[in-house]
Tab-separated table of C-alpha atoms and ligand atoms in Angstrom:
chain	number	residue	atom	x	y	z
A	790	MET	CA	106.367	102.588	128.123
A	791	ALA	CA	104.166	100.546	125.482
A	792	ARG	CA	103.700	102.288	122.100
A	793	VAL	CA	100.625	100.981	119.967
A	794	PHE	CA	100.113	100.711	116.016
A	795	ASN	CA	97.871	103.813	115.334
A	796	PHE	CA	95.977	103.220	112.196
A	797	SER	CA	94.153	106.446	112.818
A	798	ALA	CA	93.253	108.386	109.629
A	799	GLY	CA	93.974	111.854	111.453
A	800	PRO	CA	95.458	112.910	113.643
A	801	ALA	CA	97.578	109.732	112.798
A	802	VAL	CA	100.880	108.396	113.796
A	803	LEU	CA	104.077	110.430	113.724
A	804	PRO	CA	107.527	108.898	113.538
A	805	GLU	CA	109.158	107.860	116.482
A	806	PRO	CA	112.732	109.525	116.177
A	807	VAL	CA	110.823	112.692	115.716
A	808	LEU	CA	108.702	112.537	118.675
A	809	ARG	CA	112.084	111.227	120.699
A	810	GLN	CA	113.972	114.489	119.342
A	811	ALA	CA	110.957	116.641	120.182
A	812	ALA	CA	110.732	115.363	123.405
A	813	ALA	CA	114.842	115.601	123.886
A	814	GLU	CA	114.331	119.477	122.968
A	815	MET	CA	111.417	120.197	124.621
A	816	LEU	CA	112.449	122.224	127.411
A	817	ASP	CA	115.823	123.914	125.966
A	818	TRP	CA	115.753	124.111	122.461
A	819	HIS	CA	119.662	124.019	121.080
A	820	GLY	CA	120.744	125.990	124.197
A	821	SER	CA	118.474	128.867	123.626
A	822	GLY	CA	117.341	127.513	127.413
A	823	MET	CA	113.406	127.653	126.206
A	824	SER	CA	110.946	125.120	124.497
A	825	VAL	CA	110.079	126.107	120.581
A	826	MET	CA	106.522	126.707	121.715
A	827	GLU	CA	107.958	129.727	124.074
A	828	MET	CA	109.954	131.434	121.288
A	829	SER	CA	109.020	134.552	119.876
A	830	HIS	CA	108.064	133.955	116.195
A	831	ARG	CA	110.089	137.125	115.097
A	832	GLY	CA	112.997	135.712	116.978
A	833	LYS	CA	116.209	134.567	115.249
A	834	GLU	CA	115.201	130.629	116.475
A	835	PHE	CA	112.133	130.389	115.280
A	836	ILE	CA	112.985	132.247	111.853
A	837	ALA	CA	115.584	129.570	111.647
A	838	ILE	CA	113.359	126.999	112.003
A	839	HIS	CA	110.616	128.178	109.581
A	840	ALA	CA	113.173	129.002	106.721
A	841	GLU	CA	114.776	125.323	107.263
A	842	ALA	CA	111.396	123.609	107.207
A	843	GLU	CA	110.526	125.516	103.930
A	844	ALA	CA	113.927	124.746	102.024
A	845	ASP	CA	113.408	121.019	103.265
A	846	LEU	CA	110.057	120.881	101.846
A	847	ARG	CA	111.232	122.295	98.659
A	848	GLU	CA	114.010	119.996	98.463
A	849	LEU	CA	111.921	116.888	99.301
A	850	LEU	CA	109.145	117.995	96.463
A	851	ALA	CA	111.481	119.488	94.084
A	852	ILE	CA	109.205	122.677	93.989
A	853	PRO	CA	110.157	125.410	91.546
A	854	ALA	CA	111.193	128.638	92.308
A	855	HIS	CA	108.138	130.260	90.872
A	856	TYR	CA	105.884	128.394	93.346
A	857	LYS	CA	105.346	129.845	96.955
A	858	VAL	CA	105.343	127.809	100.042
A	859	LEU	CA	102.701	128.892	102.869
A	860	PHE	CA	102.375	127.562	106.563
A	861	LEU	CA	98.994	128.428	107.543
A	862	GLN	CA	96.173	127.660	109.767
A	863	GLY	CA	92.465	126.464	109.475
A	864	GLY	CA	93.162	123.329	108.170
A	865	ALA	CA	92.214	122.159	104.724
A	866	ALA	CA	88.295	122.768	105.478
A	867	ALA	CA	89.434	126.124	105.558
A	868	GLN	CA	91.211	126.009	102.067
A	869	PHE	CA	87.579	124.784	100.729
A	870	ALA	CA	86.505	128.459	100.871
A	871	VAL	CA	90.472	130.179	100.880
A	872	VAL	CA	90.919	128.702	97.329
A	873	PRO	CA	87.959	130.286	95.613
A	874	MET	CA	88.342	133.319	97.878
A	875	ASN	CA	91.863	133.554	96.134
A	876	LEU	CA	91.545	131.987	92.766
A	877	LEU	CA	88.626	132.876	91.120
A	878	ARG	CA	90.540	135.736	89.174
A	879	GLY	CA	87.475	137.609	88.092
A	880	LYS	CA	85.815	134.475	87.159
A	881	THR	CA	82.548	132.993	87.878
A	882	GLY	CA	82.843	129.514	87.933
A	883	ALA	CA	85.175	126.698	88.985
A	884	ASP	CA	85.262	123.008	87.791
A	885	TYR	CA	85.295	120.490	90.394
A	886	VAL	CA	85.799	116.539	90.674
A	887	ASN	CA	83.741	114.413	93.072
A	888	THR	CA	85.272	111.314	94.532
A	889	GLY	CA	83.975	111.276	97.847
A	890	GLN	CA	83.196	112.849	101.259
A	891	TRP	CA	86.233	115.382	101.181
A	892	SER	CA	85.522	116.750	97.665
A	893	LYS	CA	81.506	117.201	98.409
A	894	LYS	CA	83.088	119.098	101.451
A	895	ALA	CA	84.959	121.464	98.874
A	896	ILE	CA	82.043	121.518	96.660
A	897	GLY	CA	79.833	122.663	99.228
A	898	GLU	CA	81.734	125.543	100.317
A	899	ALA	CA	83.140	126.779	96.871
A	900	LYS	CA	79.147	127.044	95.924
A	901	LYS	CA	79.077	129.840	98.258
A	902	TYR	CA	81.932	131.879	96.286
A	903	CYS	CA	80.932	130.594	92.856
A	904	LYS	CA	79.219	128.695	90.166
A	905	VAL	CA	80.394	125.466	90.600
A	906	ASN	CA	80.505	122.906	87.533
A	907	VAL	CA	80.572	119.104	88.929
A	908	ALA	CA	82.936	118.014	85.969
A	909	ALA	CA	82.942	114.423	86.889
A	910	SER	CA	82.113	112.172	89.462
A	911	SER	CA	82.217	108.479	90.993
A	912	GLU	CA	78.892	109.048	93.052
A	913	ALA	CA	77.019	106.678	90.799
A	914	ASP	CA	79.823	103.921	91.774
A	915	ASN	CA	79.568	104.663	95.413
A	916	PHE	CA	83.052	106.522	95.039
A	917	SER	CA	84.896	103.293	94.622
A	918	CYS	CA	87.522	104.554	91.651
A	919	ALA	CA	88.784	107.564	90.508
A	920	PRO	CA	86.684	108.909	87.082
A	921	LEU	CA	88.490	108.650	84.206
A	922	GLN	CA	89.966	111.552	82.364
A	923	ASP	CA	88.146	111.057	78.784
A	924	ARG	CA	84.895	111.277	80.685
A	925	TRP	CA	85.457	114.663	82.529
A	926	LYS	CA	83.279	117.637	80.986
A	927	LEU	CA	85.727	120.678	81.995
A	928	ASP	CA	84.769	123.988	81.289
A	929	PRO	CA	87.374	126.037	79.279
A	930	ASP	CA	86.153	128.888	81.252
A	931	ALA	CA	86.643	127.873	84.444
A	932	ALA	CA	88.987	129.381	86.958
A	933	TYR	CA	90.490	126.370	88.361
A	934	VAL	CA	89.798	122.680	88.535
A	935	HIS	CA	89.825	121.377	92.100
A	936	TYR	CA	90.212	117.735	92.730
A	937	THR	CA	90.872	115.176	95.980
A	938	SER	CA	93.792	113.583	94.998
A	939	ASN	CA	93.591	111.051	98.025
A	940	GLU	CA	90.026	110.600	99.021
A	941	THR	CA	90.660	109.566	102.917
A	942	ILE	CA	87.576	108.103	103.752
A	943	GLY	CA	86.742	106.344	100.269
A	944	GLY	CA	90.753	105.304	100.122
A	945	VAL	CA	90.764	106.151	96.243
A	946	GLU	CA	94.152	108.068	95.202
A	947	PHE	CA	94.413	108.993	91.957
A	948	GLN	CA	97.703	107.387	90.395
A	949	TRP	CA	97.765	109.860	87.486
A	950	ILE	CA	97.983	113.663	86.894
A	951	PRO	CA	94.554	115.285	85.583
A	952	ARG	CA	95.281	117.351	82.551
A	953	THR	CA	93.533	120.565	82.335
A	954	GLY	CA	95.115	122.695	79.893
A	955	ASP	CA	95.750	126.183	80.856
A	956	VAL	CA	93.152	126.215	83.521
A	957	PRO	CA	95.226	125.573	86.579
A	958	LEU	CA	94.652	122.307	88.432
A	959	VAL	CA	94.221	122.531	92.310
A	960	ALA	CA	94.300	119.345	94.781
A	961	ASP	CA	93.408	118.956	97.936
A	962	MET	CA	96.465	116.684	99.098
A	963	SER	CA	95.949	116.247	102.796
A	964	SER	CA	95.991	112.484	103.231
A	965	HIS	CA	98.972	111.715	100.989
A	966	ILE	CA	101.372	114.331	100.097
A	967	LEU	CA	104.934	113.433	100.743
A	968	SER	CA	104.000	109.718	100.386
A	969	ARG	CA	105.396	109.807	96.673
A	970	PRO	CA	107.316	111.909	94.303
A	971	LEU	CA	105.188	114.816	93.108
A	972	ASP	CA	105.748	116.911	89.474
A	973	VAL	CA	104.296	120.397	91.383
A	974	SER	CA	104.627	122.074	88.096
A	975	SER	CA	101.693	120.507	87.068
A	976	TYR	CA	99.771	122.004	89.483
A	977	GLY	CA	98.750	125.354	89.881
A	978	LEU	CA	97.870	125.004	93.742
A	979	ILE	CA	98.258	122.109	96.297
A	980	TYR	CA	97.203	122.304	99.869
A	981	ALA	CA	97.323	119.944	102.720
A	982	GLY	CA	96.304	119.854	106.324
A	983	ALA	CA	99.292	118.733	108.488
A	984	GLN	CA	97.806	116.039	110.781
A	985	LYS	CA	97.484	113.174	108.476
A	986	ASN	CA	100.972	112.652	106.706
A	987	ILE	CA	103.329	115.685	107.948
A	988	GLY	CA	102.841	116.627	111.638
A	989	PRO	CA	100.374	118.054	114.097
A	990	ALA	CA	97.171	119.604	113.546
A	991	GLY	CA	96.943	123.106	112.956
A	992	LEU	CA	99.376	123.601	110.590
A	993	THR	CA	97.968	123.911	106.646
A	994	ILE	CA	100.393	123.642	104.069
A	995	VAL	CA	99.885	125.796	100.635
A	996	ILE	CA	101.976	125.228	97.586
A	997	VAL	CA	100.778	127.772	94.943
A	998	ARG	CA	102.095	129.249	91.706
A	999	GLU	CA	103.258	132.656	91.847
A	1000	ASP	CA	101.513	134.334	88.974
A	1001	LEU	CA	98.037	133.002	90.556
A	1002	LEU	CA	98.481	135.691	93.271
A	1003	GLY	CA	97.423	139.127	93.668
A	1004	GLN	CA	93.158	138.773	92.521
A	1005	ALA	CA	91.688	137.799	95.730
A	1006	LEU	CA	88.217	138.661	96.786
A	1007	PRO	CA	88.280	142.307	98.596
A	1008	THR	CA	86.753	140.584	101.183
A	1009	THR	CA	89.343	137.817	101.747
A	1010	PRO	CA	90.631	138.066	105.384
A	1011	GLU	CA	94.145	139.363	105.488
A	1012	VAL	CA	95.597	135.778	107.431
A	1013	PHE	CA	94.020	133.992	104.183
A	1014	ASN	CA	95.114	136.075	101.450
A	1015	TYR	CA	98.009	134.093	100.161
A	1016	LYS	CA	99.540	137.182	98.272
A	1017	VAL	CA	99.565	139.067	101.594
A	1018	GLN	CA	100.839	136.166	103.290
A	1019	ALA	CA	103.715	135.065	100.934
A	1020	ALA	CA	105.098	138.512	101.116
A	1021	ALA	CA	105.068	138.057	104.990
A	1022	ASP	CA	106.470	134.774	104.927
A	1023	SER	CA	103.485	133.526	106.086
A	1024	MET	CA	103.737	135.305	109.453
A	1025	ILE	CA	101.227	138.485	109.051
A	1026	ASN	CA	100.127	137.132	112.209
A	1027	THR	CA	101.377	134.347	115.031
A	1028	PRO	CA	102.050	131.208	112.984
A	1029	PRO	CA	101.007	127.669	114.443
A	1030	THR	CA	104.892	127.841	115.722
A	1031	TYR	CA	104.922	124.239	117.418
A	1032	ALA	CA	103.335	122.488	114.415
A	1033	VAL	CA	105.744	124.267	112.058
A	1034	TYR	CA	108.851	122.688	113.984
A	1035	ILE	CA	107.324	119.211	114.125
A	1036	ALA	CA	106.731	119.555	110.692
A	1037	GLY	CA	110.214	120.540	109.812
A	1038	LEU	CA	111.708	117.522	111.552
A	1039	VAL	CA	109.251	115.046	110.072
A	1040	PHE	CA	110.807	116.438	106.861
A	1041	LYS	CA	114.520	116.021	108.074
A	1042	TRP	CA	113.391	112.580	108.607
A	1043	LEU	CA	112.100	111.856	105.465
A	1044	LYS	CA	115.239	113.237	104.160
A	1045	SER	CA	117.307	110.917	105.976
A	1046	LEU	CA	115.408	107.922	104.755
A	1047	GLY	CA	116.435	108.918	101.353
A	1048	GLY	CA	113.692	111.363	100.340
A	1049	MET	CA	110.331	110.612	98.194
A	1050	GLN	CA	111.412	107.980	95.960
A	1051	LYS	CA	112.539	105.727	98.599
A	1052	MET	CA	109.433	106.685	100.536
A	1053	GLU	CA	107.173	105.713	97.931
A	1054	GLN	CA	109.109	102.085	97.219
A	1055	ILE	CA	108.155	101.649	101.173
A	1056	ASN	CA	104.532	102.714	100.560
A	1057	ILE	CA	104.096	100.276	97.606
A	1058	ALA	CA	105.442	97.438	99.879
A	1059	LYS	CA	103.503	98.386	102.874
A	1060	SER	CA	100.175	98.845	101.001
A	1061	ALA	CA	100.696	95.450	98.715
A	1062	LEU	CA	101.238	93.667	101.761
A	1063	VAL	CA	97.753	94.517	102.871
A	1064	TYR	CA	95.833	94.361	99.542
A	1065	ASP	CA	97.528	91.416	98.469
A	1066	TYR	CA	95.919	89.453	101.574
A	1067	ILE	CA	92.777	91.022	101.179
A	1068	ASP	CA	92.558	90.013	97.691
A	1069	GLN	CA	93.852	86.072	98.717
A	1070	THR	CA	90.801	85.587	100.839
A	1071	GLU	CA	86.847	85.936	100.951
A	1072	PHE	CA	86.921	86.709	104.485
A	1073	TYR	CA	87.809	90.463	103.756
A	1074	HIS	CA	87.042	92.699	100.682
A	1075	SER	CA	88.196	95.984	99.740
A	1076	PRO	CA	85.407	98.237	97.892
A	1077	VAL	CA	87.569	100.291	95.643
A	1078	ALA	CA	88.590	99.723	91.986
A	1079	ALA	CA	92.279	97.712	91.990
A	1080	ALA	CA	93.972	100.363	89.951
A	1081	ASP	CA	92.644	103.308	92.267
A	1082	ARG	CA	93.183	102.146	95.579
A	1083	SER	CA	95.220	104.651	98.033
A	1084	ARG	CA	98.372	103.321	99.468
A	1085	MET	CA	97.767	105.733	102.734
A	1086	ASN	CA	94.186	104.885	103.565
A	1087	ILE	CA	92.999	101.234	103.295
A	1088	PRO	CA	89.365	100.674	104.049
A	1089	PHE	CA	88.185	96.981	104.083
A	1090	THR	CA	85.143	95.115	105.395
A	1091	LEU	CA	84.790	91.631	107.054
A	1092	ARG	CA	82.012	89.838	104.262
A	1093	ASN	CA	80.395	88.932	107.906
A	1094	ASP	CA	80.033	92.306	109.500
A	1095	ARG	CA	78.534	90.779	112.761
A	1096	LEU	CA	82.215	90.045	113.457
A	1097	ASP	CA	82.987	93.777	113.206
A	1098	GLU	CA	83.114	94.290	116.963
A	1099	GLU	CA	85.248	91.189	118.107
A	1100	PHE	CA	87.667	92.371	115.288
A	1101	LEU	CA	88.058	95.818	116.606
A	1102	LYS	CA	88.398	94.226	120.095
A	1103	GLN	CA	90.625	91.769	119.639
A	1104	ALA	CA	92.962	93.996	117.224
A	1105	LYS	CA	93.296	96.660	120.341
A	1106	SER	CA	94.090	93.632	122.462
A	1107	HIS	CA	97.158	93.296	120.157
A	1108	ALA	CA	97.895	97.117	120.261
A	1109	LEU	CA	96.508	97.508	116.763
A	1110	THR	CA	94.141	100.652	117.468
A	1111	GLN	CA	91.756	103.239	115.444
A	1112	LEU	CA	90.805	100.319	112.766
A	1113	LYS	CA	87.085	101.467	112.707
A	1114	GLY	CA	85.877	102.717	109.547
A	1115	HIS	CA	84.760	106.135	108.991
A	1116	ARG	CA	80.834	106.244	110.092
A	1117	SER	CA	79.860	107.147	106.730
A	1118	VAL	CA	81.032	103.781	105.477
A	1119	GLY	CA	81.263	101.309	107.924
A	1120	GLY	CA	83.470	98.459	108.175
A	1121	MET	CA	87.445	98.951	109.194
A	1122	ARG	CA	90.074	101.479	107.564
A	1123	ALA	CA	93.760	100.895	108.387
A	1124	SER	CA	95.197	104.180	107.674
A	1125	ILE	CA	99.140	103.383	107.041
A	1126	TYR	CA	101.016	106.992	106.299
A	1127	ASN	CA	104.427	107.386	106.212
A	1128	ALA	CA	105.393	107.199	109.590
A	1129	MET	CA	103.390	103.730	109.898
A	1130	PRO	CA	106.379	101.233	110.214
A	1131	MET	CA	106.819	98.140	108.376
A	1132	GLU	CA	106.375	95.975	111.207
A	1133	GLY	CA	103.095	97.793	111.949
A	1134	VAL	CA	101.672	96.635	108.435
A	1135	ARG	CA	102.951	93.249	109.028
A	1136	ALA	CA	101.517	92.736	112.680
A	1137	LEU	CA	98.165	94.171	111.400
A	1138	VAL	CA	98.134	91.453	108.370
A	1139	ASP	CA	99.274	88.691	111.045
A	1140	PHE	CA	96.567	89.649	113.001
A	1141	MET	CA	93.802	89.631	110.250
A	1142	ARG	CA	95.329	86.210	109.079
A	1143	ASP	CA	94.858	84.861	112.620
A	1144	PHE	CA	91.242	86.329	112.842
A	1145	GLU	CA	90.338	84.581	109.635
A	1146	ARG	CA	91.898	81.440	110.816
A	1147	LYS	CA	89.541	81.788	113.990
A	1148	HIS	CA	86.319	83.030	112.469
A	1149	GLY	CA	86.522	82.272	109.057
B	616	PLP	C1	91.084	115.333	106.557
B	616	PLP	C2	91.136	115.657	105.667
B	616	PLP	C3	90.307	117.258	105.180
B	616	PLP	C4	90.000	118.166	106.807
B	616	PLP	O1	90.961	118.669	107.241
B	616	PLP	P1	91.301	119.431	108.523
B	616	PLP	O2	92.416	119.878	108.409
B	616	PLP	O3	90.482	119.203	109.103
B	616	PLP	O4	90.363	120.659	107.906
B	616	PLP	C5	90.356	117.707	103.776
B	616	PLP	N1	90.386	116.694	103.197
B	616	PLP	C6	91.340	115.626	103.127
B	616	PLP	C7	91.434	114.631	101.730
B	616	PLP	C8	91.207	115.244	104.683
B	616	PLP	O5	91.837	113.947	104.404
């Protein structure tokens, strides 16, 4: 069996030890005589899997006790609507920061529920940077401030936490949650689809401060009502059981590596390997401002875009896959999530150097 180095933006690479353990437990989980996929979500086995996953996530991110952790469905895109449904709390407007494709989608959806004030935008800079806080035009009456802390497509990552005073800060962390330590207490709500840096598609994680719950719009579906889901341990209906199980294995894997501090060091080292090389050659180019570059998603272009096809073809023959950039920006994109090993990043940079030697 030959595994490739998979640079997909999502669904994305998973840690090999997790896949191996899941394979070993596929037919008989811990002597239960069945696969996790076949278990009742109300049975003691799955309740234990679910509770342990939550406890491990709480430990990894040091989530304070007055925050609820929800395991939902619908993806991050559902949260674009579910956040205003739950968090408007009688207010009529919310602030949004526009830093790229994903924040634009969040804004578009929020407009169905409230008045959106775009408090800051990097659109004029072609979404190549994070707008400086002192240029944000925040509305003190906003129900919350929403931003995308890592723009998966543009490769822009906030290296700082916005300050929003008493207005709750909401972040879409889909593509970099668990890549670094996180000060949860700076946020009112954090959400993330699992399929980038956590586990399989189908699971969406929400971390929300308790005092923000209980004022959802009356039309909010029960499955999307944070308060109702929190009271039912995210099980008012059948949760995505297998995805929760795999996420739980990923949390254990992160703990065994040494947790968030260690993971961050590894991610700094991995991303520096790519950026340092890109910056020392004219052959490749990073479109993102150096201070705002993502450690997870690295878009880059070849100066000569006529070589794009050949680059992708050669990369694939070296077992380096899914490097094509998002259709909206072109070029290349290497997503190097937690589960991408250092040797995969080294193989990529070695290949890029070799390709430059042959075609530069
Ligand atoms: C992938 C992604 C989404 C969409 O996630 P779905 O789970 O497909 O809805 C939203 N925001 C960000 C930042 C993403 O990377």
